[in-house]
Amino acid sequence: MTLNRRQPPLLEVAKHGLLSSRASQPQGIVSSFLFSRSGFLSVLALLLLLLVFPLLCRRPVSALLYSFSLGEVDDGSVSRWKDYTVARAAAFAARNDTLIVTAVSEPFLPLLNNWLISIARKKRQDQVLIFAEDYATLYEINRRWPGHAVLVQPAPDSNAAHDYGSQGFFNITSRRPRHLLQLLKLGYSVMYNDVDMVWVADPFRYLDGDHDVYFADDMFAVKPLNHSHNLPPPENDGRTNICSCMIFLRPTRGGKKLIRSWIEEIQKQHWSKAAKTNDQPAFNCALRKTAKEVDLDLLPQTAFPSGGLYFRDAHWVKRTQGLHAIVHNNYIVGLQNKIRRFKDYGLWLADNHTDESPLGQI
C-alpha cells in the first residue's frame, strides 16, 4: 500500500524536520553524498563485496540472496531446515514441473559433487533436489547451496559409508520409492539418479514419447543397437534385472501405481545376513506385476549402460562412442573403489573442476 500512496511534497516533509531546507534542491544531502568522493568509494566497495564475497565462500549470488530471504545468512545448520518440507523444496527447485532427484548420506558427498558437476555442465543443476539421509548432509548442502536439500524424518543412521549388500544400504535405498511417491503426488515429473553416476550428455533427449515410466537395464550382456523398448522377459530364474538407480517418472496414474507397488514389495522383504537384499528386486517385482497397467519404456543401452558393461567392455564403449548419456559406476563395491575407477576412466571431476559445482569443494 505504501508504494501506491501519494507521497507528500518534499517541502511538507521538510517542515516536520525530516529533511533540511536544502533537501528539495538538486544538491541535497543524498545527492551530495553519492557524488562525493567518500560516497563513490562506499558504493564501489559495496559492489566489490557483492562480487567477491560469493567467490570467497563458494556460493553463487542467488544462493546468498536466498539465504537472506530466509534469515539464514551465515549458518546453514540452523534448526529451521528440520522443518523444511518436501513440498517447499520441490517448488523451489522444479523447472517446468520437473525435478532431478537423488538421495545421499554424508560419506558419499564427494560422489554427489562429482554427479552435480556433470549435471551443471548440461545447465540443469538448478532443478536438482537432494534427499539428505542424515542431518549433517542436510545442513552442509543447504549451507553451501540453500534450499536444494530436504530430509524426510525419521533419518536413518547414515554416519558410515554403507556398501552394497549391507543393512545400512537397504535401510537407505528402501526409502527411495517413498521419496518419489511424495513428489509424484505433488504433480512433478521426476528423474531419479544414484550419486555414483556421471552425465556425459543430457539424458532428457532420450525420453521419447509420453510414457509413464522410463528405466534402464542393469544387465551387462550387449543388446542390439535397435533393441526393444518393452520390459525385457524374465531370465531363467524368472527375474528381470532392471536398474532402480536411474528412473524417470511422470505424475500419472500409472507412474504412481508402479511406485506404490514397489513400496508394497519392499515391505515384504527383510534384510538378513543370509539374504542381503536391497530395493532393486522389489522394483523388478513391481514392474512385472504392473506391466499391463503402466506404460513402460526401456531406455537404449547405448545411452544408459551399466557399470558391468561400460567399465568391462572397451570394444563396446569405442563402438558406441558419442551415444552415451549417463554412465553408472556400479558392479563395484566400496566408495574409494568407485572413486578410483572414475579416475581411471577420466570421469572424476570433483578434484579439478569444483568451481563448476554449486557446492564448491567438498
mmCIF file of N, CA and C in Angstrom, residues 50-103:
data_model
loop_
_atom_site.group_PDB
_atom_site.id
_atom_site.type_symbol
_atom_site.label_atom_id
_atom_site.label_comp_id
_atom_site.label_asym_id
_atom_site.label_seq_id
_atom_site.Cartn_x
_atom_site.Cartn_y
_atom_site.Cartn_z
ATOM 1 N N LEU A 50 29.760 -7.528 -3.180
ATOM 2 C CA LEU A 50 28.763 -8.411 -3.791
ATOM 3 C C LEU A 50 29.389 -9.349 -4.809
ATOM 4 N N LEU A 51 30.463 -8.914 -5.469
ATOM 5 C CA LEU A 51 31.112 -9.743 -6.478
ATOM 6 C C LEU A 51 32.104 -10.717 -5.880
ATOM 7 N N VAL A 52 32.856 -10.266 -4.872
ATOM 8 C CA VAL A 52 33.957 -11.073 -4.338
ATOM 9 C C VAL A 52 33.499 -12.044 -3.266
ATOM 10 N N PHE A 53 32.535 -11.623 -2.414
ATOM 11 C CA PHE A 53 32.145 -12.465 -1.295
ATOM 12 C C PHE A 53 31.621 -13.827 -1.720
ATOM 13 N N PRO A 54 30.747 -13.896 -2.761
ATOM 14 C CA PRO A 54 30.292 -15.231 -3.203
ATOM 15 C C PRO A 54 31.438 -16.122 -3.660
ATOM 16 N N LEU A 55 32.491 -15.542 -4.244
ATOM 17 C CA LEU A 55 33.623 -16.356 -4.688
ATOM 18 C C LEU A 55 34.405 -16.884 -3.501
ATOM 19 N N LEU A 56 34.556 -16.041 -2.476
ATOM 20 C CA LEU A 56 35.326 -16.466 -1.305
ATOM 21 C C LEU A 56 34.631 -17.583 -0.556
ATOM 22 N N CYS A 57 33.318 -17.532 -0.496
ATOM 23 C CA CYS A 57 32.591 -18.581 0.235
ATOM 24 C C CYS A 57 32.034 -19.648 -0.694
ATOM 25 N N ARG A 58 32.389 -19.543 -1.988
ATOM 26 C CA ARG A 58 31.999 -20.537 -2.983
ATOM 27 C C ARG A 58 30.484 -20.722 -3.052
ATOM 28 N N ARG A 59 29.771 -19.631 -2.942
ATOM 29 C CA ARG A 59 28.321 -19.677 -3.068
ATOM 30 C C ARG A 59 27.878 -18.639 -4.086
ATOM 31 N N PRO A 60 27.011 -18.996 -5.027
ATOM 32 C CA PRO A 60 26.548 -18.035 -6.019
ATOM 33 C C PRO A 60 25.699 -16.947 -5.383
ATOM 34 N N VAL A 61 25.595 -15.814 -6.071
ATOM 35 C CA VAL A 61 24.818 -14.699 -5.550
ATOM 36 C C VAL A 61 23.378 -15.120 -5.288
ATOM 37 N N SER A 62 22.798 -15.933 -6.183
ATOM 38 C CA SER A 62 21.416 -16.375 -5.990
ATOM 39 C C SER A 62 21.248 -17.145 -4.687
ATOM 40 N N ALA A 63 22.257 -17.949 -4.335
ATOM 41 C CA ALA A 63 22.192 -18.706 -3.080
ATOM 42 C C ALA A 63 22.258 -17.775 -1.884
ATOM 43 N N LEU A 64 23.112 -16.744 -1.993
ATOM 44 C CA LEU A 64 23.219 -15.784 -0.892
ATOM 45 C C LEU A 64 21.918 -15.018 -0.713
ATOM 46 N N LEU A 65 21.318 -14.592 -1.826
ATOM 47 C CA LEU A 65 20.064 -13.863 -1.734
ATOM 48 C C LEU A 65 18.971 -14.735 -1.133
ATOM 49 N N TYR A 66 18.990 -16.040 -1.481
ATOM 50 C CA TYR A 66 18.007 -16.958 -0.908
ATOM 51 C C TYR A 66 18.216 -17.082 0.596
ATOM 52 N N SER A 67 19.486 -17.094 1.028
ATOM 53 C CA SER A 67 19.787 -17.162 2.455
ATOM 54 C C SER A 67 19.252 -15.940 3.175
ATOM 55 N N PHE A 68 19.462 -14.743 2.576
ATOM 56 C CA PHE A 68 18.966 -13.530 3.194
ATOM 57 C C PHE A 68 17.450 -13.557 3.315
ATOM 58 N N SER A 69 16.775 -14.073 2.291
ATOM 59 C CA SER A 69 15.314 -14.096 2.305
ATOM 60 C C SER A 69 14.779 -15.006 3.401
ATOM 61 N N LEU A 70 15.584 -15.992 3.799
ATOM 62 C CA LEU A 70 15.165 -16.921 4.847
ATOM 63 C C LEU A 70 15.642 -16.485 6.219
ATOM 64 N N GLY A 71 16.421 -15.419 6.271
ATOM 65 C CA GLY A 71 17.004 -15.012 7.541
ATOM 66 C C GLY A 71 18.130 -15.915 7.947
ATOM 67 N N GLU A 72 18.733 -16.625 7.015
ATOM 68 C CA GLU A 72 19.816 -17.584 7.288
ATOM 69 C C GLU A 72 21.017 -17.139 6.477
ATOM 70 N N VAL A 73 21.835 -16.266 7.064
ATOM 71 C CA VAL A 73 22.895 -15.629 6.307
ATOM 72 C C VAL A 73 24.207 -16.376 6.425
ATOM 73 N N ASP A 74 24.621 -16.716 7.605
ATOM 74 C CA ASP A 74 25.963 -17.259 7.749
ATOM 75 C C ASP A 74 25.986 -18.608 8.457
ATOM 76 N N ASP A 75 24.870 -19.238 8.607
ATOM 77 C CA ASP A 75 24.880 -20.552 9.244
ATOM 78 C C ASP A 75 23.777 -21.403 8.647
ATOM 79 N N GLY A 76 24.156 -22.372 7.794
ATOM 80 C CA GLY A 76 23.159 -23.214 7.150
ATOM 81 C C GLY A 76 22.621 -24.292 8.056
ATOM 82 N N SER A 77 23.282 -24.538 9.196
ATOM 83 C CA SER A 77 22.864 -25.631 10.064
ATOM 84 C C SER A 77 21.908 -25.140 11.136
ATOM 85 N N VAL A 78 21.026 -24.231 10.769
ATOM 86 C CA VAL A 78 20.042 -23.734 11.717
ATOM 87 C C VAL A 78 18.894 -24.714 11.808
ATOM 88 N N SER A 79 18.182 -24.637 12.908
ATOM 89 C CA SER A 79 17.125 -25.615 13.157
ATOM 90 C C SER A 79 15.991 -25.517 12.149
ATOM 91 N N ARG A 80 15.886 -24.372 11.449
ATOM 92 C CA ARG A 80 14.783 -24.199 10.511
ATOM 93 C C ARG A 80 14.785 -25.245 9.415
ATOM 94 N N TRP A 81 15.954 -25.809 9.046
ATOM 95 C CA TRP A 81 15.981 -26.795 7.962
ATOM 96 C C TRP A 81 15.288 -28.092 8.370
ATOM 97 N N LYS A 82 15.149 -28.320 9.675
ATOM 98 C CA LYS A 82 14.430 -29.512 10.118
ATOM 99 C C LYS A 82 12.958 -29.448 9.717
ATOM 100 N N ASP A 83 12.442 -28.245 9.592
ATOM 101 C CA ASP A 83 11.034 -28.059 9.244
ATOM 102 C C ASP A 83 10.831 -27.770 7.766
ATOM 103 N N TYR A 84 11.881 -27.860 6.992
ATOM 104 C CA TYR A 84 11.810 -27.606 5.548
ATOM 105 C C TYR A 84 11.089 -28.788 4.904
ATOM 106 N N THR A 85 9.986 -28.533 4.254
ATOM 107 C CA THR A 85 9.142 -29.623 3.753
ATOM 108 C C THR A 85 9.507 -30.011 2.324
ATOM 109 N N VAL A 86 9.111 -31.214 1.954
ATOM 110 C CA VAL A 86 9.328 -31.683 0.591
ATOM 111 C C VAL A 86 8.570 -30.796 -0.392
ATOM 112 N N ALA A 87 7.360 -30.390 -0.035
ATOM 113 C CA ALA A 87 6.565 -29.543 -0.926
ATOM 114 C C ALA A 87 7.274 -28.221 -1.194
ATOM 115 N N ARG A 88 7.824 -27.631 -0.161
ATOM 116 C CA ARG A 88 8.506 -26.341 -0.336
ATOM 117 C C ARG A 88 9.799 -26.511 -1.125
ATOM 118 N N ALA A 89 10.537 -27.567 -0.813
ATOM 119 C CA ALA A 89 11.799 -27.811 -1.514
ATOM 120 C C ALA A 89 11.553 -28.092 -2.998
ATOM 121 N N ALA A 90 10.526 -28.879 -3.284
ATOM 122 C CA ALA A 90 10.216 -29.215 -4.677
ATOM 123 C C ALA A 90 9.796 -27.975 -5.452
ATOM 124 N N ALA A 91 8.978 -27.131 -4.847
ATOM 125 C CA ALA A 91 8.535 -25.907 -5.517
ATOM 126 C C ALA A 91 9.715 -24.983 -5.802
ATOM 127 N N PHE A 92 10.694 -24.988 -4.912
ATOM 128 C CA PHE A 92 11.874 -24.143 -5.095
ATOM 129 C C PHE A 92 12.754 -24.640 -6.238
ATOM 130 N N ALA A 93 12.939 -25.950 -6.335
ATOM 131 C CA ALA A 93 13.921 -26.491 -7.284
ATOM 132 C C ALA A 93 13.336 -26.829 -8.649
ATOM 133 N N ALA A 94 12.058 -27.088 -8.747
ATOM 134 C CA ALA A 94 11.479 -27.587 -10.002
ATOM 135 C C ALA A 94 11.562 -26.549 -11.118
ATOM 136 N N ARG A 95 11.810 -27.041 -12.313
ATOM 137 C CA ARG A 95 11.749 -26.224 -13.525
ATOM 138 C C ARG A 95 10.817 -26.944 -14.496
ATOM 139 N N ASN A 96 9.808 -26.242 -14.985
ATOM 140 C CA ASN A 96 8.805 -26.849 -15.856
ATOM 141 C C ASN A 96 8.180 -28.083 -15.202
ATOM 142 N N ASP A 97 7.968 -27.990 -13.896
ATOM 143 C CA ASP A 97 7.339 -29.077 -13.118
ATOM 144 C C ASP A 97 8.143 -30.371 -13.184
ATOM 145 N N THR A 98 9.453 -30.261 -13.340
ATOM 146 C CA THR A 98 10.325 -31.431 -13.421
ATOM 147 C C THR A 98 11.495 -31.271 -12.461
ATOM 148 N N LEU A 99 11.833 -32.371 -11.792
ATOM 149 C CA LEU A 99 12.932 -32.383 -10.827
ATOM 150 C C LEU A 99 13.941 -33.466 -11.181
ATOM 151 N N ILE A 100 15.197 -33.197 -10.849
ATOM 152 C CA ILE A 100 16.248 -34.209 -10.903
ATOM 153 C C ILE A 100 16.604 -34.526 -9.460
ATOM 154 N N VAL A 101 16.438 -35.768 -9.058
ATOM 155 C CA VAL A 101 16.450 -36.124 -7.644
ATOM 156 C C VAL A 101 17.499 -37.188 -7.360
ATOM 157 N N THR A 102 18.103 -37.071 -6.184
ATOM 158 C CA THR A 102 18.970 -38.138 -5.670
ATOM 159 C C THR A 102 18.807 -38.199 -4.159
ATOM 160 N N ALA A 103 19.380 -39.215 -3.559
ATOM 161 C CA ALA A 103 19.407 -39.352 -2.105
ATOM 162 C C ALA A 103 20.835 -39.683 -1.703
#
